[in-house]
């Protein structure tokens, strides 16, 4: 199931979201326009804004406020990418040079601040305090997740629960906010809003788990970044932790050293250990379980093309190769 097919029921609305994004990023400052245009035109799956629309469609009519909030969600994500690439010293994203590579770290950080602050102006325009509460909580939680991830770099002794906490904060929280917002603007019941939020959290967790798998098994041309990028930065992802704990003594030692020291000198040996221990399949199964739980949370909602798209999106998240 292709992502384009899943998003086909919201194609017109996604075009309106893109229009809102481009309009919102206009500035009298030339450098802001240059960096913003580069980021927007760099592609991306646009999953998070799509979730706002699909959630809204599940509960009724998609309104102009949903376009605005979908754009807000995407711009929050964009600002985190600009900052992440500076922190991680990344050179490639989505198959292209990162903004910090082209424009420098200072420009990336400052334009990221501009994008982030612009989202708060957009939130206020919706004139809904509940929306403000959800988005302010989400952005604060994401920031906490970024700091937690920084603290965990080069830590080969991190527990699985501690690592999953980073995923929930840094990645899944914005997915949760996206699906929750669609419900809020449609005046869904508290029960249904909670169900949709759980779907978003579960989907975001599954999505990041598969990202971890692809970092150690994907095609760099498909995933748009270099294989082993997380390992090079010393990030202890779940496949690495599983392989370290279930491999033989030599494999565990190699993986531990790779996490603690960073770099890709031992990448072939690490990949062999990850594959031989079944770490990738273990994490894929965890992602499948998360996706299934997310789908279960919304199965009581009325059947529609939008709900079907959400169910298919969960399958895409765990079966994708990019």
mmCIF file of C-alpha atoms in Angstrom:
data_model
loop_
_atom_site.group_PDB
_atom_site.id
_atom_site.type_symbol
_atom_site.label_atom_id
_atom_site.label_comp_id
_atom_site.label_asym_id
_atom_site.label_seq_id
_atom_site.Cartn_x
_atom_site.Cartn_y
_atom_site.Cartn_z
ATOM 1 C CA UNK A 1 0.000 0.000 0.000
ATOM 2 C CA UNK A 2 1.642 3.238 -1.155
ATOM 3 C CA UNK A 3 1.625 6.377 0.946
ATOM 4 C CA UNK A 4 0.179 8.322 -1.996
ATOM 5 C CA UNK A 5 -2.781 5.937 -2.182
ATOM 6 C CA UNK A 6 -3.385 6.204 1.573
ATOM 7 C CA UNK A 7 -3.370 10.002 1.333
ATOM 8 C CA UNK A 8 -5.546 10.110 -1.789
ATOM 9 C CA UNK A 9 -8.726 10.857 0.176
ATOM 10 C CA UNK A 10 -7.129 14.045 1.524
ATOM 11 C CA UNK A 11 -5.149 15.090 -1.560
ATOM 12 C CA UNK A 12 -7.016 18.383 -2.051
ATOM 13 C CA UNK A 13 -6.768 19.212 1.638
ATOM 14 C CA UNK A 14 -3.030 18.458 1.662
ATOM 15 C CA UNK A 15 -2.575 20.977 -1.152
ATOM 16 C CA UNK A 16 -4.332 23.562 1.021
ATOM 17 C CA UNK A 17 -2.036 22.666 3.915
ATOM 18 C CA UNK A 18 1.016 23.171 1.699
ATOM 19 C CA UNK A 19 -0.349 26.560 0.690
ATOM 20 C CA UNK A 20 -0.734 27.517 4.353
ATOM 21 C CA UNK A 21 2.831 26.366 5.072
ATOM 22 C CA UNK A 22 4.331 28.400 2.241
ATOM 23 C CA UNK A 23 2.328 31.499 3.148
ATOM 24 C CA UNK A 24 3.228 31.188 6.822
ATOM 25 C CA UNK A 25 6.949 31.022 6.147
ATOM 26 C CA UNK A 26 7.104 34.247 4.159
ATOM 27 C CA UNK A 27 9.394 36.831 5.735
ATOM 28 C CA UNK A 28 10.996 40.143 4.876
ATOM 29 C CA UNK A 29 14.319 38.548 5.808
ATOM 30 C CA UNK A 30 15.852 36.986 2.696
ATOM 31 C CA UNK A 31 17.838 34.292 4.506
ATOM 32 C CA UNK A 32 14.713 33.028 6.266
ATOM 33 C CA UNK A 33 12.984 32.647 2.906
ATOM 34 C CA UNK A 34 15.973 30.848 1.415
ATOM 35 C CA UNK A 35 16.314 28.302 4.207
ATOM 36 C CA UNK A 36 12.549 27.842 4.596
ATOM 37 C CA UNK A 37 12.054 27.288 0.862
ATOM 38 C CA UNK A 38 14.867 24.756 0.832
ATOM 39 C CA UNK A 39 13.362 22.790 3.710
ATOM 40 C CA UNK A 40 9.807 22.842 2.351
ATOM 41 C CA UNK A 41 10.963 21.769 -1.105
ATOM 42 C CA UNK A 42 13.107 18.950 0.278
ATOM 43 C CA UNK A 43 10.111 16.646 0.363
ATOM 44 C CA UNK A 44 9.216 14.387 3.249
ATOM 45 C CA UNK A 45 6.301 12.064 3.888
ATOM 46 C CA UNK A 46 4.029 14.759 5.375
ATOM 47 C CA UNK A 47 2.661 12.096 7.714
ATOM 48 C CA UNK A 48 2.001 14.369 10.657
ATOM 49 C CA UNK A 49 -0.213 16.915 8.861
ATOM 50 C CA UNK A 50 -1.968 14.041 7.109
ATOM 51 C CA UNK A 51 -2.850 12.615 10.523
ATOM 52 C CA UNK A 52 -4.616 15.841 11.514
ATOM 53 C CA UNK A 53 -6.755 15.644 8.378
ATOM 54 C CA UNK A 54 -7.460 11.906 8.555
ATOM 55 C CA UNK A 55 -8.440 12.211 12.206
ATOM 56 C CA UNK A 56 -10.747 15.122 11.395
ATOM 57 C CA UNK A 57 -12.278 13.243 8.473
ATOM 58 C CA UNK A 58 -12.994 10.282 10.736
ATOM 59 C CA UNK A 59 -15.098 12.513 12.975
ATOM 60 C CA UNK A 60 -16.783 14.574 10.286
ATOM 61 C CA UNK A 61 -16.036 17.510 8.027
ATOM 62 C CA UNK A 62 -12.476 18.783 7.472
ATOM 63 C CA UNK A 63 -12.487 22.527 8.197
ATOM 64 C CA UNK A 64 -10.105 25.377 7.407
ATOM 65 C CA UNK A 65 -8.875 25.257 11.008
ATOM 66 C CA UNK A 66 -7.677 21.724 10.322
ATOM 67 C CA UNK A 67 -5.547 23.000 7.426
ATOM 68 C CA UNK A 68 -4.038 25.576 9.747
ATOM 69 C CA UNK A 69 -3.337 23.049 12.499
ATOM 70 C CA UNK A 70 -1.947 20.494 10.047
ATOM 71 C CA UNK A 71 0.487 23.172 8.882
ATOM 72 C CA UNK A 72 1.386 23.968 12.498
ATOM 73 C CA UNK A 73 2.183 20.305 13.159
ATOM 74 C CA UNK A 74 4.397 20.092 10.066
ATOM 75 C CA UNK A 75 6.208 23.321 10.930
ATOM 76 C CA UNK A 76 6.903 22.157 14.486
ATOM 77 C CA UNK A 77 8.396 19.033 12.938
ATOM 78 C CA UNK A 78 10.406 21.153 10.494
ATOM 79 C CA UNK A 79 11.866 23.306 13.266
ATOM 80 C CA UNK A 80 12.973 20.205 15.183
ATOM 81 C CA UNK A 81 14.685 18.839 12.053
ATOM 82 C CA UNK A 82 16.631 22.073 11.588
ATOM 83 C CA UNK A 83 17.849 21.902 15.175
ATOM 84 C CA UNK A 84 18.423 18.120 15.135
ATOM 85 C CA UNK A 85 20.691 18.258 12.115
ATOM 86 C CA UNK A 86 22.880 20.844 13.812
ATOM 87 C CA UNK A 87 23.078 18.852 17.057
ATOM 88 C CA UNK A 88 23.756 15.591 15.193
ATOM 89 C CA UNK A 89 26.104 17.237 12.676
ATOM 90 C CA UNK A 90 24.092 15.531 9.927
ATOM 91 C CA UNK A 91 25.092 16.090 6.310
ATOM 92 C CA UNK A 92 22.161 14.395 4.561
ATOM 93 C CA UNK A 93 18.413 14.186 5.060
ATOM 94 C CA UNK A 94 15.790 12.964 2.607
ATOM 95 C CA UNK A 95 18.545 12.315 0.098
ATOM 96 C CA UNK A 96 19.668 15.954 0.081
ATOM 97 C CA UNK A 97 22.272 18.038 1.849
ATOM 98 C CA UNK A 98 20.964 19.302 5.185
ATOM 99 C CA UNK A 99 20.252 22.999 5.659
ATOM 100 C CA UNK A 100 23.141 23.358 8.095
ATOM 101 C CA UNK A 101 25.509 21.944 5.473
ATOM 102 C CA UNK A 102 24.389 24.526 2.918
ATOM 103 C CA UNK A 103 23.641 27.563 5.066
ATOM 104 C CA UNK A 104 25.675 26.935 8.227
ATOM 105 C CA UNK A 105 24.745 25.996 11.777
ATOM 106 C CA UNK A 106 23.862 29.508 12.911
ATOM 107 C CA UNK A 107 21.386 30.042 10.075
ATOM 108 C CA UNK A 108 19.767 26.653 10.666
ATOM 109 C CA UNK A 109 19.307 27.232 14.386
ATOM 110 C CA UNK A 110 17.962 30.758 13.992
ATOM 111 C CA UNK A 111 15.610 29.917 11.131
ATOM 112 C CA UNK A 112 14.463 26.925 13.182
ATOM 113 C CA UNK A 113 13.622 29.392 15.956
ATOM 114 C CA UNK A 114 11.695 31.525 13.466
ATOM 115 C CA UNK A 115 9.678 28.528 12.220
ATOM 116 C CA UNK A 116 8.969 27.415 15.784
ATOM 117 C CA UNK A 117 7.837 30.867 16.921
ATOM 118 C CA UNK A 118 5.696 31.303 13.798
ATOM 119 C CA UNK A 119 3.732 28.198 14.786
ATOM 120 C CA UNK A 120 2.661 29.925 18.006
ATOM 121 C CA UNK A 121 1.302 32.853 16.015
ATOM 122 C CA UNK A 122 -0.669 30.353 13.941
ATOM 123 C CA UNK A 123 -1.958 28.531 17.034
ATOM 124 C CA UNK A 124 -3.363 31.762 18.451
ATOM 125 C CA UNK A 125 -5.288 32.375 15.218
ATOM 126 C CA UNK A 126 -7.322 29.213 15.822
ATOM 127 C CA UNK A 127 -8.669 30.800 19.027
ATOM 128 C CA UNK A 128 -9.110 27.501 20.861
ATOM 129 C CA UNK A 129 -7.566 27.144 24.322
ATOM 130 C CA UNK A 130 -7.707 23.340 24.205
ATOM 131 C CA UNK A 131 -5.654 23.414 21.008
ATOM 132 C CA UNK A 132 -3.110 25.680 22.697
ATOM 133 C CA UNK A 133 -2.885 23.298 25.654
ATOM 134 C CA UNK A 134 -2.239 20.266 23.441
ATOM 135 C CA UNK A 135 0.357 21.958 21.265
ATOM 136 C CA UNK A 136 2.203 23.688 24.102
ATOM 137 C CA UNK A 137 2.425 20.402 25.990
ATOM 138 C CA UNK A 138 3.600 18.585 22.875
ATOM 139 C CA UNK A 139 6.341 21.074 22.036
ATOM 140 C CA UNK A 140 7.611 21.036 25.617
ATOM 141 C CA UNK A 141 7.628 17.232 25.707
ATOM 142 C CA UNK A 142 9.499 17.072 22.394
ATOM 143 C CA UNK A 143 12.157 19.391 23.808
ATOM 144 C CA UNK A 144 12.493 17.122 26.837
ATOM 145 C CA UNK A 145 12.888 14.172 24.498
ATOM 146 C CA UNK A 146 15.677 15.921 22.619
ATOM 147 C CA UNK A 147 17.555 16.513 25.864
ATOM 148 C CA UNK A 148 16.976 12.935 27.026
ATOM 149 C CA UNK A 149 18.380 11.650 23.757
ATOM 150 C CA UNK A 150 21.432 13.865 24.170
ATOM 151 C CA UNK A 151 22.002 12.488 27.670
ATOM 152 C CA UNK A 152 21.741 8.914 26.373
ATOM 153 C CA UNK A 153 24.324 9.276 23.608
ATOM 154 C CA UNK A 154 27.228 6.824 24.109
ATOM 155 C CA UNK A 155 25.345 5.071 26.929
ATOM 156 C CA UNK A 156 25.397 1.340 26.146
ATOM 157 C CA UNK A 157 23.715 0.517 29.470
ATOM 158 C CA UNK A 158 20.459 2.357 28.839
ATOM 159 C CA UNK A 159 17.374 0.207 29.485
ATOM 160 C CA UNK A 160 14.783 -0.536 26.830
ATOM 161 C CA UNK A 161 12.189 1.395 28.837
ATOM 162 C CA UNK A 162 14.438 4.451 29.006
ATOM 163 C CA UNK A 163 14.995 4.293 25.265
ATOM 164 C CA UNK A 164 11.266 3.932 24.576
ATOM 165 C CA UNK A 165 10.665 6.972 26.763
ATOM 166 C CA UNK A 166 12.848 8.983 24.375
ATOM 167 C CA UNK A 167 10.797 7.708 21.422
ATOM 168 C CA UNK A 168 7.527 8.611 23.147
ATOM 169 C CA UNK A 169 8.741 12.113 23.952
ATOM 170 C CA UNK A 170 10.764 12.984 20.885
ATOM 171 C CA UNK A 171 8.771 11.375 18.071
ATOM 172 C CA UNK A 172 5.458 9.852 19.109
ATOM 173 C CA UNK A 173 4.219 12.908 21.038
ATOM 174 C CA UNK A 174 3.775 14.948 17.851
ATOM 175 C CA UNK A 175 1.904 12.064 16.180
ATOM 176 C CA UNK A 176 -0.349 11.947 19.227
ATOM 177 C CA UNK A 177 -0.936 15.703 19.112
ATOM 178 C CA UNK A 178 -1.786 15.526 15.399
ATOM 179 C CA UNK A 179 -4.506 12.905 15.789
ATOM 180 C CA UNK A 180 -5.837 14.514 18.966
ATOM 181 C CA UNK A 181 -6.203 17.912 17.275
ATOM 182 C CA UNK A 182 -8.305 16.450 14.481
ATOM 183 C CA UNK A 183 -10.692 15.127 17.110
ATOM 184 C CA UNK A 184 -10.765 18.311 19.184
ATOM 185 C CA UNK A 185 -11.754 20.621 16.337
ATOM 186 C CA UNK A 186 -14.571 18.210 15.414
ATOM 187 C CA UNK A 187 -15.851 18.260 19.019
ATOM 188 C CA UNK A 188 -15.338 14.524 19.452
ATOM 189 C CA UNK A 189 -16.188 12.952 22.803
ATOM 190 C CA UNK A 190 -13.468 12.656 25.422
ATOM 191 C CA UNK A 191 -13.441 8.886 24.900
ATOM 192 C CA UNK A 192 -12.992 9.199 21.141
ATOM 193 C CA UNK A 193 -10.373 11.930 21.478
ATOM 194 C CA UNK A 194 -8.399 9.702 23.845
ATOM 195 C CA UNK A 195 -8.707 6.764 21.462
ATOM 196 C CA UNK A 196 -7.441 8.801 18.530
ATOM 197 C CA UNK A 197 -4.574 10.137 20.642
ATOM 198 C CA UNK A 198 -3.587 6.583 21.576
ATOM 199 C CA UNK A 199 -3.596 5.628 17.909
ATOM 200 C CA UNK A 200 -1.243 8.538 17.191
ATOM 201 C CA UNK A 201 1.117 7.659 20.042
ATOM 202 C CA UNK A 202 1.244 3.998 19.005
ATOM 203 C CA UNK A 203 1.763 4.873 15.353
ATOM 204 C CA UNK A 204 4.563 7.301 16.169
ATOM 205 C CA UNK A 205 6.294 4.692 18.316
ATOM 206 C CA UNK A 206 6.041 2.077 15.565
ATOM 207 C CA UNK A 207 7.293 4.589 13.014
ATOM 208 C CA UNK A 208 10.424 5.402 15.025
ATOM 209 C CA UNK A 209 11.145 1.743 15.742
ATOM 210 C CA UNK A 210 11.151 1.048 12.007
ATOM 211 C CA UNK A 211 13.399 4.077 11.486
ATOM 212 C CA UNK A 212 15.830 2.392 13.898
ATOM 213 C CA UNK A 213 15.644 -0.815 11.870
ATOM 214 C CA UNK A 214 16.197 1.000 8.572
ATOM 215 C CA UNK A 215 19.228 2.815 9.978
ATOM 216 C CA UNK A 216 20.910 -0.593 10.149
ATOM 217 C CA UNK A 217 19.372 -2.333 7.146
ATOM 218 C CA UNK A 218 17.929 0.172 4.676
ATOM 219 C CA UNK A 219 19.120 1.322 1.276
ATOM 220 C CA UNK A 220 20.705 4.744 1.728
ATOM 221 C CA UNK A 221 19.167 5.896 -1.572
ATOM 222 C CA UNK A 222 15.705 4.958 -0.309
ATOM 223 C CA UNK A 223 15.940 6.147 3.279
ATOM 224 C CA UNK A 224 17.615 9.399 2.253
ATOM 225 C CA UNK A 225 20.494 9.211 4.716
ATOM 226 C CA UNK A 226 23.649 7.204 5.222
ATOM 227 C CA UNK A 227 23.421 3.700 6.668
ATOM 228 C CA UNK A 228 24.491 3.633 10.308
ATOM 229 C CA UNK A 229 24.028 7.350 10.947
ATOM 230 C CA UNK A 230 22.654 6.723 14.447
ATOM 231 C CA UNK A 231 25.525 4.396 15.281
ATOM 232 C CA UNK A 232 28.042 6.942 14.007
ATOM 233 C CA UNK A 233 26.640 9.410 16.557
ATOM 234 C CA UNK A 234 26.784 6.860 19.371
ATOM 235 C CA UNK A 235 23.005 6.596 19.718
ATOM 236 C CA UNK A 236 21.959 3.366 21.483
ATOM 237 C CA UNK A 237 18.931 2.308 19.428
ATOM 238 C CA UNK A 238 16.793 -0.707 20.287
ATOM 239 C CA UNK A 239 18.236 -3.084 17.634
ATOM 240 C CA UNK A 240 21.733 -2.357 18.923
ATOM 241 C CA UNK A 241 20.727 -2.893 22.547
ATOM 242 C CA UNK A 242 18.994 -6.180 21.713
ATOM 243 C CA UNK A 243 21.954 -7.465 19.696
ATOM 244 C CA UNK A 244 24.388 -6.484 22.435
ATOM 245 C CA UNK A 245 22.397 -8.386 25.057
ATOM 246 C CA UNK A 246 21.739 -11.475 22.936
ATOM 247 C CA UNK A 247 24.976 -11.776 20.987
ATOM 248 C CA UNK A 248 28.071 -13.692 21.960
ATOM 249 C CA UNK A 249 30.820 -12.098 24.016
ATOM 250 C CA UNK A 250 32.716 -10.762 20.997
ATOM 251 C CA UNK A 251 29.589 -9.303 19.402
ATOM 252 C CA UNK A 252 28.525 -7.635 22.635
ATOM 253 C CA UNK A 253 31.962 -6.128 23.054
ATOM 254 C CA UNK A 254 32.009 -4.746 19.500
ATOM 255 C CA UNK A 255 28.543 -3.183 19.798
ATOM 256 C CA UNK A 256 29.276 -1.692 23.203
ATOM 257 C CA UNK A 257 32.479 -0.118 21.901
ATOM 258 C CA UNK A 258 30.673 1.224 18.823
ATOM 259 C CA UNK A 259 28.014 2.905 20.982
ATOM 260 C CA UNK A 260 30.443 4.268 23.541
ATOM 261 C CA UNK A 261 32.958 5.567 21.002
ATOM 262 C CA UNK A 262 30.747 6.371 18.003
ATOM 263 C CA UNK A 263 31.963 6.124 14.434
ATOM 264 C CA UNK A 264 31.533 3.432 11.817
ATOM 265 C CA UNK A 265 34.866 1.603 11.972
ATOM 266 C CA UNK A 266 33.140 -1.596 13.117
ATOM 267 C CA UNK A 267 29.931 -1.173 11.090
ATOM 268 C CA UNK A 268 30.247 -4.487 9.151
ATOM 269 C CA UNK A 269 30.770 -6.439 12.380
ATOM 270 C CA UNK A 270 27.902 -4.604 14.084
ATOM 271 C CA UNK A 271 25.559 -5.324 11.163
ATOM 272 C CA UNK A 272 26.537 -8.985 11.225
ATOM 273 C CA UNK A 273 25.758 -9.157 14.938
ATOM 274 C CA UNK A 274 22.441 -7.351 14.501
ATOM 275 C CA UNK A 275 21.412 -9.764 11.765
ATOM 276 C CA UNK A 276 22.623 -12.970 13.425
ATOM 277 C CA UNK A 277 20.860 -12.228 16.730
ATOM 278 C CA UNK A 278 17.507 -11.492 15.083
ATOM 279 C CA UNK A 279 17.529 -7.967 16.483
ATOM 280 C CA UNK A 280 15.934 -6.392 13.427
ATOM 281 C CA UNK A 281 13.031 -8.845 13.378
ATOM 282 C CA UNK A 282 12.591 -8.430 17.137
ATOM 283 C CA UNK A 283 12.210 -4.666 16.775
ATOM 284 C CA UNK A 284 9.987 -5.047 13.702
ATOM 285 C CA UNK A 285 7.690 -7.235 15.782
ATOM 286 C CA UNK A 286 7.586 -4.624 18.537
ATOM 287 C CA UNK A 287 6.605 -2.069 15.881
ATOM 288 C CA UNK A 288 3.884 -4.381 14.544
ATOM 289 C CA UNK A 289 2.482 -4.791 18.049
ATOM 290 C CA UNK A 290 2.391 -1.024 18.555
ATOM 291 C CA UNK A 291 0.662 -0.532 15.207
ATOM 292 C CA UNK A 292 -1.909 -3.218 16.000
ATOM 293 C CA UNK A 293 -2.677 -1.671 19.387
ATOM 294 C CA UNK A 294 -3.093 1.706 17.712
ATOM 295 C CA UNK A 295 -5.557 0.262 15.210
ATOM 296 C CA UNK A 296 -7.477 -1.510 17.969
ATOM 297 C CA UNK A 297 -7.917 1.826 19.763
ATOM 298 C CA UNK A 298 -9.920 3.310 16.860
ATOM 299 C CA UNK A 299 -11.804 0.227 15.635
ATOM 300 C CA UNK A 300 -14.963 1.322 17.471
ATOM 301 C CA UNK A 301 -15.176 4.527 15.411
ATOM 302 C CA UNK A 302 -17.561 4.603 12.432
ATOM 303 C CA UNK A 303 -16.145 3.037 9.296
ATOM 304 C CA UNK A 304 -15.120 5.531 6.619
ATOM 305 C CA UNK A 305 -12.465 6.120 3.984
ATOM 306 C CA UNK A 306 -10.593 8.193 6.562
ATOM 307 C CA UNK A 307 -10.570 5.507 9.232
ATOM 308 C CA UNK A 308 -9.534 2.942 6.617
ATOM 309 C CA UNK A 309 -6.679 5.233 5.600
ATOM 310 C CA UNK A 310 -5.523 5.409 9.231
ATOM 311 C CA UNK A 311 -5.566 1.617 9.488
ATOM 312 C CA UNK A 312 -3.624 1.314 6.233
ATOM 313 C CA UNK A 313 -1.184 3.968 7.395
ATOM 314 C CA UNK A 314 -0.338 1.810 10.409
ATOM 315 C CA UNK A 315 0.508 -1.058 8.056
ATOM 316 C CA UNK A 316 2.601 1.248 5.878
ATOM 317 C CA UNK A 317 4.527 2.460 8.927
ATOM 318 C CA UNK A 318 5.756 -1.025 9.815
ATOM 319 C CA UNK A 319 6.236 -2.435 6.286
ATOM 320 C CA UNK A 320 7.969 0.513 4.631
ATOM 321 C CA UNK A 321 11.505 0.550 3.251
ATOM 322 C CA UNK A 322 12.037 4.332 3.483
#
